[in-house]
XYZ file of C-alpha atoms in Angstrom:
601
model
C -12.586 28.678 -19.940
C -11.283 26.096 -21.822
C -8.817 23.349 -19.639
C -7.388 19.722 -20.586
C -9.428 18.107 -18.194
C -12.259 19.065 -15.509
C -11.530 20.109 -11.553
C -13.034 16.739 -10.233
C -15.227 17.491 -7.323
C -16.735 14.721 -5.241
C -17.467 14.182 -1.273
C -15.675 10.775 -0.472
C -12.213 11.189 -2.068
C -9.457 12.789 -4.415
C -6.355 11.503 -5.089
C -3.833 13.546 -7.503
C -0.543 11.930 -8.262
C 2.179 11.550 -11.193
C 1.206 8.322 -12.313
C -2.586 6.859 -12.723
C -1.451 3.486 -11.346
C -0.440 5.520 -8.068
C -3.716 7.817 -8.061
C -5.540 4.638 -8.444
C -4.231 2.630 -5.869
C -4.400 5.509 -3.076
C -8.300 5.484 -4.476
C -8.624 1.539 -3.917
C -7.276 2.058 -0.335
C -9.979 4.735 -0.048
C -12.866 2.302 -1.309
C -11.209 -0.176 1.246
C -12.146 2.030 4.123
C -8.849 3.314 4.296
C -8.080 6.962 4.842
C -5.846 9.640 2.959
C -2.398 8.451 4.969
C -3.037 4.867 4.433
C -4.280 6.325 0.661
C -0.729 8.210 0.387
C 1.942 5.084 1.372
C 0.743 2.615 -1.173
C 0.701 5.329 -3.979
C 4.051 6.042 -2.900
C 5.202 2.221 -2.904
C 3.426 2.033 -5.898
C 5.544 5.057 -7.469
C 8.471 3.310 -6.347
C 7.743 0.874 -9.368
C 5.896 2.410 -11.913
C 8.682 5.838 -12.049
C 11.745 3.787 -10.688
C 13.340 6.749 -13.401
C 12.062 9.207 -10.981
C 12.073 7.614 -7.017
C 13.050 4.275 -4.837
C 13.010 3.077 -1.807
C 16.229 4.130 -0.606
C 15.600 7.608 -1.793
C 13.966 10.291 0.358
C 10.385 11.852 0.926
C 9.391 15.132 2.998
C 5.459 14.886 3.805
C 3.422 17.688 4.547
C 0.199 16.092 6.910
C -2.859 17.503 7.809
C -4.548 15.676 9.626
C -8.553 15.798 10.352
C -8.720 18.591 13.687
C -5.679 18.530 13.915
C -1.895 20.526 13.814
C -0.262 20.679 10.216
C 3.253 18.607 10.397
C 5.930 18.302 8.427
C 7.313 14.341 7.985
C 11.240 14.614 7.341
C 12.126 11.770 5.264
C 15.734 13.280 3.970
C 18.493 11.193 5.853
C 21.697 12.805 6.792
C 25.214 12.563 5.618
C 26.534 9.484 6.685
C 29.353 9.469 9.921
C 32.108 9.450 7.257
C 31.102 11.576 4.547
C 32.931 14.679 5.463
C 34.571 17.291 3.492
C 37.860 16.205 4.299
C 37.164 12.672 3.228
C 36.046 13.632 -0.306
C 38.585 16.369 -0.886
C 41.576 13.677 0.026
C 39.940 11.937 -3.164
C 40.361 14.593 -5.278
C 36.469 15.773 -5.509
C 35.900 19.604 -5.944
C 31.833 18.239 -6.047
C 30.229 14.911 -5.032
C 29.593 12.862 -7.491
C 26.335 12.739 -8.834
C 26.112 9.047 -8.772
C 27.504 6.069 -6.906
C 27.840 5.351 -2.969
C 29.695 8.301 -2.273
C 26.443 10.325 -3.381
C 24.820 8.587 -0.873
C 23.005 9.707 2.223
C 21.250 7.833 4.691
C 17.954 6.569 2.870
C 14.723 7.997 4.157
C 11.809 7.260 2.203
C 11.035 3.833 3.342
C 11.015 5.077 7.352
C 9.102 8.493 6.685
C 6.358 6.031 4.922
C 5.986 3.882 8.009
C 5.909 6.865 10.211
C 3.188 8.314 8.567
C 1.163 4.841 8.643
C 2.394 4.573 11.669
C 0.828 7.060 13.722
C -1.762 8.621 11.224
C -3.211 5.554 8.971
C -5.496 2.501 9.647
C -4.183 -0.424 7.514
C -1.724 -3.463 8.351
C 0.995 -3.266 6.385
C 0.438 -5.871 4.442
C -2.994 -4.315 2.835
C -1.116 -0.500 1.638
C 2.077 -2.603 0.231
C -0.063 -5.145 -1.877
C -0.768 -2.760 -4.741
C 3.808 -2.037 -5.214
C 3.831 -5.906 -4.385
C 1.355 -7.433 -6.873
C 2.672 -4.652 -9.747
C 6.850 -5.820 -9.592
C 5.944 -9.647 -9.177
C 3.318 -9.384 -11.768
C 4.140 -6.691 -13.937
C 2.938 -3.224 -15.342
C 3.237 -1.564 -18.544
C 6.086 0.692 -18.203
C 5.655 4.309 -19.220
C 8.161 5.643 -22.587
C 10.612 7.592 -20.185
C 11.506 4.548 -18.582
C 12.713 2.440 -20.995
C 14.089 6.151 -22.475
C 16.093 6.329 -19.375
C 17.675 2.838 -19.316
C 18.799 3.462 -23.045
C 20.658 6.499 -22.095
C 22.313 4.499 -19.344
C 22.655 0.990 -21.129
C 26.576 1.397 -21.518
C 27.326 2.311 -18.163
C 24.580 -0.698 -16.982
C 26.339 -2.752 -19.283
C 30.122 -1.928 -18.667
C 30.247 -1.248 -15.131
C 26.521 -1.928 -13.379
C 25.680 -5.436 -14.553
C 22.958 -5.806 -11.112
C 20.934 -2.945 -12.936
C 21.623 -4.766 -16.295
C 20.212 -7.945 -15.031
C 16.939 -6.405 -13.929
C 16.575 -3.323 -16.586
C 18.059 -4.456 -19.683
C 16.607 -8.247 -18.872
C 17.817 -10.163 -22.335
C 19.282 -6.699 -23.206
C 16.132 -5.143 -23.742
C 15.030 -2.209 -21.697
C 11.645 -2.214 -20.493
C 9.095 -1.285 -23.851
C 5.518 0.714 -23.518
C 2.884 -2.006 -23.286
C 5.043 -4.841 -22.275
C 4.904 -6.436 -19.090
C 8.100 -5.299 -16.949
C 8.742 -7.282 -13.636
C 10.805 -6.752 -10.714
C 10.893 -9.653 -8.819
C 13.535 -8.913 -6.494
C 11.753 -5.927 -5.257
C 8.184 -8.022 -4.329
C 10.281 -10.571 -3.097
C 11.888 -7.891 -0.673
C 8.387 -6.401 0.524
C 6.892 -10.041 1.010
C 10.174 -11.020 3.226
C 9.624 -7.654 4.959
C 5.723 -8.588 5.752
C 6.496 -11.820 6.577
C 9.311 -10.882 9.410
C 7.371 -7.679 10.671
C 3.879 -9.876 10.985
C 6.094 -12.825 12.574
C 7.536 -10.341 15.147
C 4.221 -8.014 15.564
C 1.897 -10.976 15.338
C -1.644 -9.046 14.924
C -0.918 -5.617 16.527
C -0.924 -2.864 13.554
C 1.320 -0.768 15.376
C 3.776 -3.877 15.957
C 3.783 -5.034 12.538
C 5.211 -1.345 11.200
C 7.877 -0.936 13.961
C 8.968 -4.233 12.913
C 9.362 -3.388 9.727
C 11.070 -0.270 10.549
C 13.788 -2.536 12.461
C 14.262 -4.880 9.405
C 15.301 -1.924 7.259
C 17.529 -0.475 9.724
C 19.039 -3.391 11.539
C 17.716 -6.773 9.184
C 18.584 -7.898 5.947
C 17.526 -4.847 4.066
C 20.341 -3.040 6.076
C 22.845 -5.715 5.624
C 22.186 -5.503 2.030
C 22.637 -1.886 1.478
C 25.871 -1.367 3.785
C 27.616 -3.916 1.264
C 26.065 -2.253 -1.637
C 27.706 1.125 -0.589
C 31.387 -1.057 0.096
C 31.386 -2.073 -3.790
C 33.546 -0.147 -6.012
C 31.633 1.833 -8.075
C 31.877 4.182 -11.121
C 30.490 7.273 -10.774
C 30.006 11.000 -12.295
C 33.897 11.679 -11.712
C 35.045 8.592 -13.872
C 35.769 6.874 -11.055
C 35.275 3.820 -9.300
C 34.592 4.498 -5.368
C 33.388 3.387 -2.359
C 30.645 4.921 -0.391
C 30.808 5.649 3.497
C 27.422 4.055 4.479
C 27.630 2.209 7.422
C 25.350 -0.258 9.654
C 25.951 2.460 12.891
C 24.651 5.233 10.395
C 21.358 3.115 8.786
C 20.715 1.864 12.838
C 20.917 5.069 14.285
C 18.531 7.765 12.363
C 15.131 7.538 11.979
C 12.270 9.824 10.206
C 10.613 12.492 12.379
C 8.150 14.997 12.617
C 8.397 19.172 12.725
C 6.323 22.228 12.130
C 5.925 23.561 9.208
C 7.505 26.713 7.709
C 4.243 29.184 6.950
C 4.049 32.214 5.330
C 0.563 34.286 5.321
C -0.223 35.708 1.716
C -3.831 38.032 0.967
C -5.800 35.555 3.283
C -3.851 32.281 2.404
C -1.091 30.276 4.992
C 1.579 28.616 2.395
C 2.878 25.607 4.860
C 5.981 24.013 3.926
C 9.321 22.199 5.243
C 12.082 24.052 6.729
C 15.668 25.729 5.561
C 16.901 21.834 5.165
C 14.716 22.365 1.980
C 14.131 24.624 -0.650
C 10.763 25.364 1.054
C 11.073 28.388 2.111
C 12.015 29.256 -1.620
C 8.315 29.390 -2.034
C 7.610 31.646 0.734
C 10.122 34.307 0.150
C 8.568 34.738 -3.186
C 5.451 35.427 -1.718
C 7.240 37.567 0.549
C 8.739 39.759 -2.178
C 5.489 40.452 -3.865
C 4.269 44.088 -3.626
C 0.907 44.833 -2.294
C -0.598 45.585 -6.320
C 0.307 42.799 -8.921
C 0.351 43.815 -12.737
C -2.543 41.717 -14.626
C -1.668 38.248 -14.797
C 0.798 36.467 -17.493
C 1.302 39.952 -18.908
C 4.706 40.941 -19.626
C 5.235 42.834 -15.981
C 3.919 39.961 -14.090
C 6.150 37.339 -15.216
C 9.224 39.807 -14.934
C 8.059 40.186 -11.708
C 7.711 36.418 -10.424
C 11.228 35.685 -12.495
C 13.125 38.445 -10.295
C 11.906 37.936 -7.397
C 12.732 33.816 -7.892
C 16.415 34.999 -8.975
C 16.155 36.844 -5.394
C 14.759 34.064 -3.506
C 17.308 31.548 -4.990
C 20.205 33.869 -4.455
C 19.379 33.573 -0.750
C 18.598 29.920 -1.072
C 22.076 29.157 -2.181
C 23.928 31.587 0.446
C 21.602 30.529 3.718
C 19.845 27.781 3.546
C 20.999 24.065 4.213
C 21.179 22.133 7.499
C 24.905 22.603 8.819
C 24.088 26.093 9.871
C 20.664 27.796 11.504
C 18.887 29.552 8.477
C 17.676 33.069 9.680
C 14.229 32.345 8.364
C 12.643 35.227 10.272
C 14.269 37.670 8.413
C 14.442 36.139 5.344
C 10.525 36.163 5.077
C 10.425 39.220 7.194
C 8.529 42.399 5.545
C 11.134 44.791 5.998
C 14.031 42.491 4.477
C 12.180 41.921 1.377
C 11.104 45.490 0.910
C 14.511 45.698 0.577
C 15.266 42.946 -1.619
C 12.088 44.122 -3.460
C 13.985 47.583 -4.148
C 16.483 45.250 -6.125
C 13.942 44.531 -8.412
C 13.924 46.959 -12.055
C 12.264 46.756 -15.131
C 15.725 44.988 -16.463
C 16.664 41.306 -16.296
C 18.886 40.940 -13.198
C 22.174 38.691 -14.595
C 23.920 38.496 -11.305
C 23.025 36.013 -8.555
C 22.940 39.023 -5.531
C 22.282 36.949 -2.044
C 21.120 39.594 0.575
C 22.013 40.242 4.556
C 20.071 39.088 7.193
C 20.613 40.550 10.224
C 23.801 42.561 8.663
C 25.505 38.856 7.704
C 28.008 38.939 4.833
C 26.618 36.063 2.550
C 29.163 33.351 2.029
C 29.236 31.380 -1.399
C 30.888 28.199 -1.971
C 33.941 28.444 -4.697
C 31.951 26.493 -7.459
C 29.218 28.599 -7.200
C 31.331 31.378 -7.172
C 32.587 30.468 -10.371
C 29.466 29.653 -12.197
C 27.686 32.556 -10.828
C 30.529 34.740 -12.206
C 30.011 33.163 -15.904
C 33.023 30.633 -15.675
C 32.528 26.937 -15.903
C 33.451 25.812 -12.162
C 34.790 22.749 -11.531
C 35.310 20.401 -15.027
C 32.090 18.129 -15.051
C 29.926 16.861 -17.792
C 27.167 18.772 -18.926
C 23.416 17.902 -18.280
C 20.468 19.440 -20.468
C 18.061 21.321 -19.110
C 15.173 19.585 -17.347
C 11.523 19.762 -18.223
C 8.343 18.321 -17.520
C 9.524 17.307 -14.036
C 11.045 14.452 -15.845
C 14.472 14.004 -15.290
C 17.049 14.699 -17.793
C 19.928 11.927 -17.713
C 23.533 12.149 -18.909
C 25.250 8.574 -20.378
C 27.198 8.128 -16.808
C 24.031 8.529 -14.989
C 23.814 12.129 -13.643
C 20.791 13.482 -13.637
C 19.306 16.983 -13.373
C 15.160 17.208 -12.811
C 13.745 14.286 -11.229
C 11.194 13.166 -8.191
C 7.143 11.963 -8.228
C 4.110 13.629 -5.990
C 0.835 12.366 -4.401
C -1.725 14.482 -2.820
C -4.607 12.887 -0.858
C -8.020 13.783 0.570
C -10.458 11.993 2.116
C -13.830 12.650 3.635
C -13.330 12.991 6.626
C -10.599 16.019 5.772
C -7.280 14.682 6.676
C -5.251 16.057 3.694
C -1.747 15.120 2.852
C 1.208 15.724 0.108
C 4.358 14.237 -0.164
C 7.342 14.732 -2.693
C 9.414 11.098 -3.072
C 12.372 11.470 -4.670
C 15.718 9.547 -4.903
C 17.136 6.545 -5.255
C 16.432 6.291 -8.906
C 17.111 3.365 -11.189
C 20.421 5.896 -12.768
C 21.349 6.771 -9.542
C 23.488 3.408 -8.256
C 23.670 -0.247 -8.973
C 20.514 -2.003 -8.167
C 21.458 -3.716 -5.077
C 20.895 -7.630 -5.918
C 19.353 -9.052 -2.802
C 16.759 -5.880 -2.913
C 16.020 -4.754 -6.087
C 16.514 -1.099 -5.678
C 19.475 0.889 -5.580
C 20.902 3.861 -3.095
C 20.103 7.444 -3.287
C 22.275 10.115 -4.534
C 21.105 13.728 -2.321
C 24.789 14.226 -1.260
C 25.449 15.825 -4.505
C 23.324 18.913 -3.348
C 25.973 19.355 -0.260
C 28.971 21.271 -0.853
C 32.517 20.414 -0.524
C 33.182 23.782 1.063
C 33.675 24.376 4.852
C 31.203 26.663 6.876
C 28.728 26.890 4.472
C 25.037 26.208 5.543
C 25.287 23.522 2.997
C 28.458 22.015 3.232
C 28.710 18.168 3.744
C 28.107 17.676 7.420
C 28.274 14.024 9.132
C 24.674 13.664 10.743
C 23.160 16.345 8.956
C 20.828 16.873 5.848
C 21.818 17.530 2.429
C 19.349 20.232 1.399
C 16.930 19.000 -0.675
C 15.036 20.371 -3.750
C 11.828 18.581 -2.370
C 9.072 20.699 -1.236
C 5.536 19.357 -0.881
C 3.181 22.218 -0.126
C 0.036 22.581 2.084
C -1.801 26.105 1.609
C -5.096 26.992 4.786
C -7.634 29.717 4.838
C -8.490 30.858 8.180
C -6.148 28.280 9.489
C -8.186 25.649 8.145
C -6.349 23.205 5.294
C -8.451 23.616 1.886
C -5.253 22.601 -0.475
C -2.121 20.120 -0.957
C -0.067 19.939 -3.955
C 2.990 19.762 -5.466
C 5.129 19.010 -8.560
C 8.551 17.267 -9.854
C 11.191 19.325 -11.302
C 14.440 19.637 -8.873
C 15.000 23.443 -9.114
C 11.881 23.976 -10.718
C 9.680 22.876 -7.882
C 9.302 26.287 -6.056
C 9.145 27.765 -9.088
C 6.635 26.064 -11.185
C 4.380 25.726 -7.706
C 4.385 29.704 -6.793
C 2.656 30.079 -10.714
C 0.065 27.341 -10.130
C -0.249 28.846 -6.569
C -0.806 32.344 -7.637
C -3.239 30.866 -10.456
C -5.133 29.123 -8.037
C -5.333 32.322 -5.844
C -6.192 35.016 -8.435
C -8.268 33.101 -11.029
C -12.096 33.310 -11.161
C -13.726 30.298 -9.202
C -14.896 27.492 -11.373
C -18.375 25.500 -10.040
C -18.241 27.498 -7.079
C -14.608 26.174 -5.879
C -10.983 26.191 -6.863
C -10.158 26.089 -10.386
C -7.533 23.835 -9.749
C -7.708 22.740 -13.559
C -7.298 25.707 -14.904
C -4.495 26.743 -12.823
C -2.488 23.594 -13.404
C -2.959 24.296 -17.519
C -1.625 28.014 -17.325
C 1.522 28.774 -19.308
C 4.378 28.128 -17.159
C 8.378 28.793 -16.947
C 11.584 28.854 -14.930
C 14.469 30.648 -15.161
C 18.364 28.507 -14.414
C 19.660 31.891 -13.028
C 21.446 30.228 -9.589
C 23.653 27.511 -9.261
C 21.706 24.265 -9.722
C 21.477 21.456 -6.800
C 22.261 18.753 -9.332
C 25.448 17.926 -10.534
C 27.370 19.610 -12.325
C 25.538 22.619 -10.485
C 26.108 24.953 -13.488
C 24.457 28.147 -13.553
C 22.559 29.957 -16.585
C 22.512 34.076 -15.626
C 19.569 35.700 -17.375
C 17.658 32.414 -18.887
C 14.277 32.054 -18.679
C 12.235 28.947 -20.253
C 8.751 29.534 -21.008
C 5.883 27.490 -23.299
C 4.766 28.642 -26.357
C 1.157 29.045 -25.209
C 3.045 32.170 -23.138
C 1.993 35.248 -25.851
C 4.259 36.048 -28.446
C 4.000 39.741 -27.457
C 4.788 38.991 -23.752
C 8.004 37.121 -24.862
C 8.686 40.013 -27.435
C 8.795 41.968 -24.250
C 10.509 39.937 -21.823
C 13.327 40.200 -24.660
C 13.374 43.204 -24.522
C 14.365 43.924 -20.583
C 16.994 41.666 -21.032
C 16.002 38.163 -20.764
C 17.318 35.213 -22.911
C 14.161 33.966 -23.543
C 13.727 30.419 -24.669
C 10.676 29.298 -25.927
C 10.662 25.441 -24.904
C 8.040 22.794 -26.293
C 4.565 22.668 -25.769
C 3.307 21.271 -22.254
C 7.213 21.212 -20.934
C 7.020 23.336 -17.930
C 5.935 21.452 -14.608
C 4.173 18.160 -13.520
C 1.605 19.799 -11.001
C -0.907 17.945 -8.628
C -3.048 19.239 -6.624
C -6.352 18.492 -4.747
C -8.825 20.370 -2.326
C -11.523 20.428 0.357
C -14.234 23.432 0.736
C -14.450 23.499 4.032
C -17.866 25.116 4.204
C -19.374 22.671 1.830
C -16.922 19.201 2.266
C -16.746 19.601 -1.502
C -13.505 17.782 -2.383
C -11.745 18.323 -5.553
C -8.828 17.279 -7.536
C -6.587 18.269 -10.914
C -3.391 17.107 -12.305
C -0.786 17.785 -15.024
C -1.291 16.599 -18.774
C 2.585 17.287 -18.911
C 4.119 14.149 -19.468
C 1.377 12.097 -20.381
C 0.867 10.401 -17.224
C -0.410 12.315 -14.192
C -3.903 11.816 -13.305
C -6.258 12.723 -10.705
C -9.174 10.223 -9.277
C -11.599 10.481 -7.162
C -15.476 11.002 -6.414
């Protein structure tokens, strides 16, 4: 069967992440003698500078861990509203929605302490050995990918007019960064080699020492006193107005990243593990949950009307229960008997409503601006966003941004197994703060400005995220991590590849992991988004035109507004594995986007 690219199998390593500079830096850390969590934190400081577009420090990571023998954990690396960012406070500024950029988008960051909390506690490297590969590529440069530089055109006038810090480091001479030129970020090395040199002067030679110094500086050192006065400058944002953000030195000092367990769901002899009702996680595993017991053949014409219905289903629940300022009845919601019920929802027409169910006899409560998109009005005035694609993210002139985030998945030979989702923080997202070079996140957009929803803005708690790493076990043991970009799309695009991995023929005796991440993909915009301006599309459906003409004939026909998008648009998958009879490792990754690769041997 023909694929892009062979399922790389090997015995020491795999490494499968959105950039090659990432994949290949995990693998040097590897070769090193380090293992797959040592492997995973300098890809993901390394993503940090090679997709600044797509992820930053100050941006936010869940991390699904497996480690060798032991329990699968979930790493929760989304910070919570700040102390001041309440409804009240936004709605006395005359905000129906959080911006989608500037400070007042801004939750606590979490990236940067999930990292060290996963090196931390699972790796084996100083911190000074998984940090030179981000270091030496900002102080000495890397060629920039195309949607970089893409990305910092869209944005020059607002860099220009009203974000001159981002100016001076991405339009440097006025000239954003080019495909095979050298781009720098010396503020950023400069940041990590301060942050090495104060943890290693306060930890002298102790590994452990080193990283929980480190941790301090960024909540309580000059990293923190550079970010609180970040979020004090007047900024212009989304709305068309300058504001202030509600960041303080209390709220950076006083969370830190944590573990939990993992969400599972149990599917024909596979456990799907992923984060909890903070994220869209779950998304996943109701799909799987709404399945019926006999599938039509797969990527016919039933099959994908299937999938799409039951995602309009799933989402539909996601935007009426899940979030982190109420407890998400996830019992019932991935309970057999609720989803034979949802299931019975299900016709052979396209669904155009967005119907949330009732978990334990609850009325589902919608926010107004969902209420209004979902009922085919326009919701609150906001500028309009294209659709996203390739996991890349599409950007708007005043910076929002809709589709967006990296992945890394890691294996080593000894069988710890990890994937991670960064995310945040992005170069569009806020002014570059000077002293760091990096800017604030923005995932207080996804919160809504609505009381007593489980997503309303909530001091101290999470904005629920669109970022959903995914772990998947046989017989309890961990055989596969992956994961894609693509903000809505995530739990979308990952259930195909999932479902492909599960139901395709094996290929050299294992996973065809390959072949599975080439399939013809879609998504459907049939829920309000998490982005901003959160608009809603009832009855779309976006597929590639490898999908066959008959089967989108057909899909047409029941009722779907079928758009046939451009070739290779529809995900930005990674994925790797371990046999665990054989040890057999092996590895695949997107050719979407022209820069996802997997290594490994």
């Amino acid at each position: 069967m023909f694929t892009t690219r062979p399922t790389l199998q090997g015995t020491f390593g795999m490494v499968s992440s959105t950039h090659w500079l990432a994949s290949q830096s995990a693998m040097a850390v590897l070769e090193a003698g380090g293992n797959a969590f040592d492997g995973a934190v300098a890809a993901g400081f390394v993503l940090h500078v090679v997709e600044p577009h797509l992820n930053g420090p100050a941006g936010e990571v869940p991390i699904i861990l497996a480690p060798k023998d032991g329990q699968v954990r979930v790493v929760c690396g989304q910070g919570p509203a700040p102390a001041g960012a309440d409804v009240a406070h936004y709605r006395a500024l005359g905000l129906g929605l959080v911006p989608g950029t500037g400070p007042l988008a801004a939750a606590v960051p979490g990236a940067f302490d999930a990292w060290m909390l996963l090196l931390r506690d699972h790796g084996t490297l100083p911190l000074a050995e998984v940090l030179r590969y981000a270091i030496g590529y900002a102080g000495d440069g890397h060629a920039p990918v195309e949607r970089v530089g893409r990305t910092v055109e869209t944005v020059r006038g607002l860099f220009e007019e009203h974000w001159p810090t981002s100016a001076d480091v991405y339009l440097p001479g006025g000239v954003a960064p080019q495909p095979g030129v050298l781009f720098r970020n010396p503020a950023l090395a400069a940041t990590w080699r301060r942050l090495i040199a104060e943890a290693e002067a306060s930890g002298g030679d102790d590994r452990v020492a080193q990283i929980e110094a480190a941790r301090a500086v960024w909540r309580e050192g000059f990293i923190a006193e550079a970010l609180v006065r970040q979020a004090a400058v007047p900024t212009m944002d989304t709305s068309g107005t300058p504001h202030t953000g509600t960041l303080t030195a209390a709220d950076l000092a006083g969370w830190s990243a944590s573990y939990e367990a993992p969400v599972t769901y149990d599917w024909n002899g596979w456990t799907v593990a992923k984060a909890g009702g903070w994220s869209q996680g779950p998304v996943f595993l109701q799909q799987l949950a709404l399945l019926p017991e006999e599938l039509p053949a797969r990527g016919c014409a039933d099959y994908v009307h299937l999938l799409v219905e039951g995602c309009k289903l799933a989402m539909a629940d996601r935007e009426a229960w899940y979030g982190d300022a109420a407890d998400v009845p996830l019992d019932t919601l991935l309970g057999e008997e609720y989803n034979a019920g949802r299931r019975a929802l299900i016709t052979d027409r396209a669904s155009l409503e967005l119907r949330p169910g009732s978990p334990d006899g609850r009325t589902p409560v919608l926010g107004a601006h969902a209420r209004a998109v979902a009922s085919g009005g326009s919701g609150l005035a906001a500028r309009g966003i294209p659709a996203a694609g390739a996991g890349e993210p599409t950007v708007a002139p005043d910076g929002g941004t809709r589709g967006d985030t990296c992945h890394v998945d890691v294996v080593d030979r000894w069988g710890n197994m990890v994937s991670a989702t960064p995310s945040g923080g992005w170069l569009q997202s806020n002014p570059v703060v000077p002293e760091l070079g990096f800017p604030l996140g923005t995932r207080l957009q996804m919160a809504w400005l609505d009381e007593g929803l489980p997503n309303s803005l909530t001091p101290g708690r999470r904005p629920r995220t669109t970022l959903t790493p995914s772990l998947a076990l046989r017989d309890g043991v961990p055989v596969m991590a992956f994961g894609t970009p693509g903000g809505d799309q995530q739990d979308q695009w990952q259930v195909h590849f999932f479902l492909e991995v599960a139901l395709r023929p094996r290929v050299r005796g294992g996973l065809d992991l390959q072949g599975a991440v080439d399939a013809p993909n879609w998504h459907t915009d049939s829920f309000p988004g998490s982005f901003y301006p959160r608009g809603m599309h009832s009855g779309s459906l976006t597929v590639e035109p490898s999908t066959d003409p008959a089967v989108v004939a057909e899909l047409r026909r029941r009722g779907h507004e079928v758009t046939v998008g451009d070739a290779w648009s529809e995900g930005r998958l990674c994925a790797v594995a371990r046999d665990p009879e054989t040890g057999v490792l092996s590895a695949a990754a997107n050719p979407r986007g022209m820069q996802g690769y997997a290594v490994g041997r």
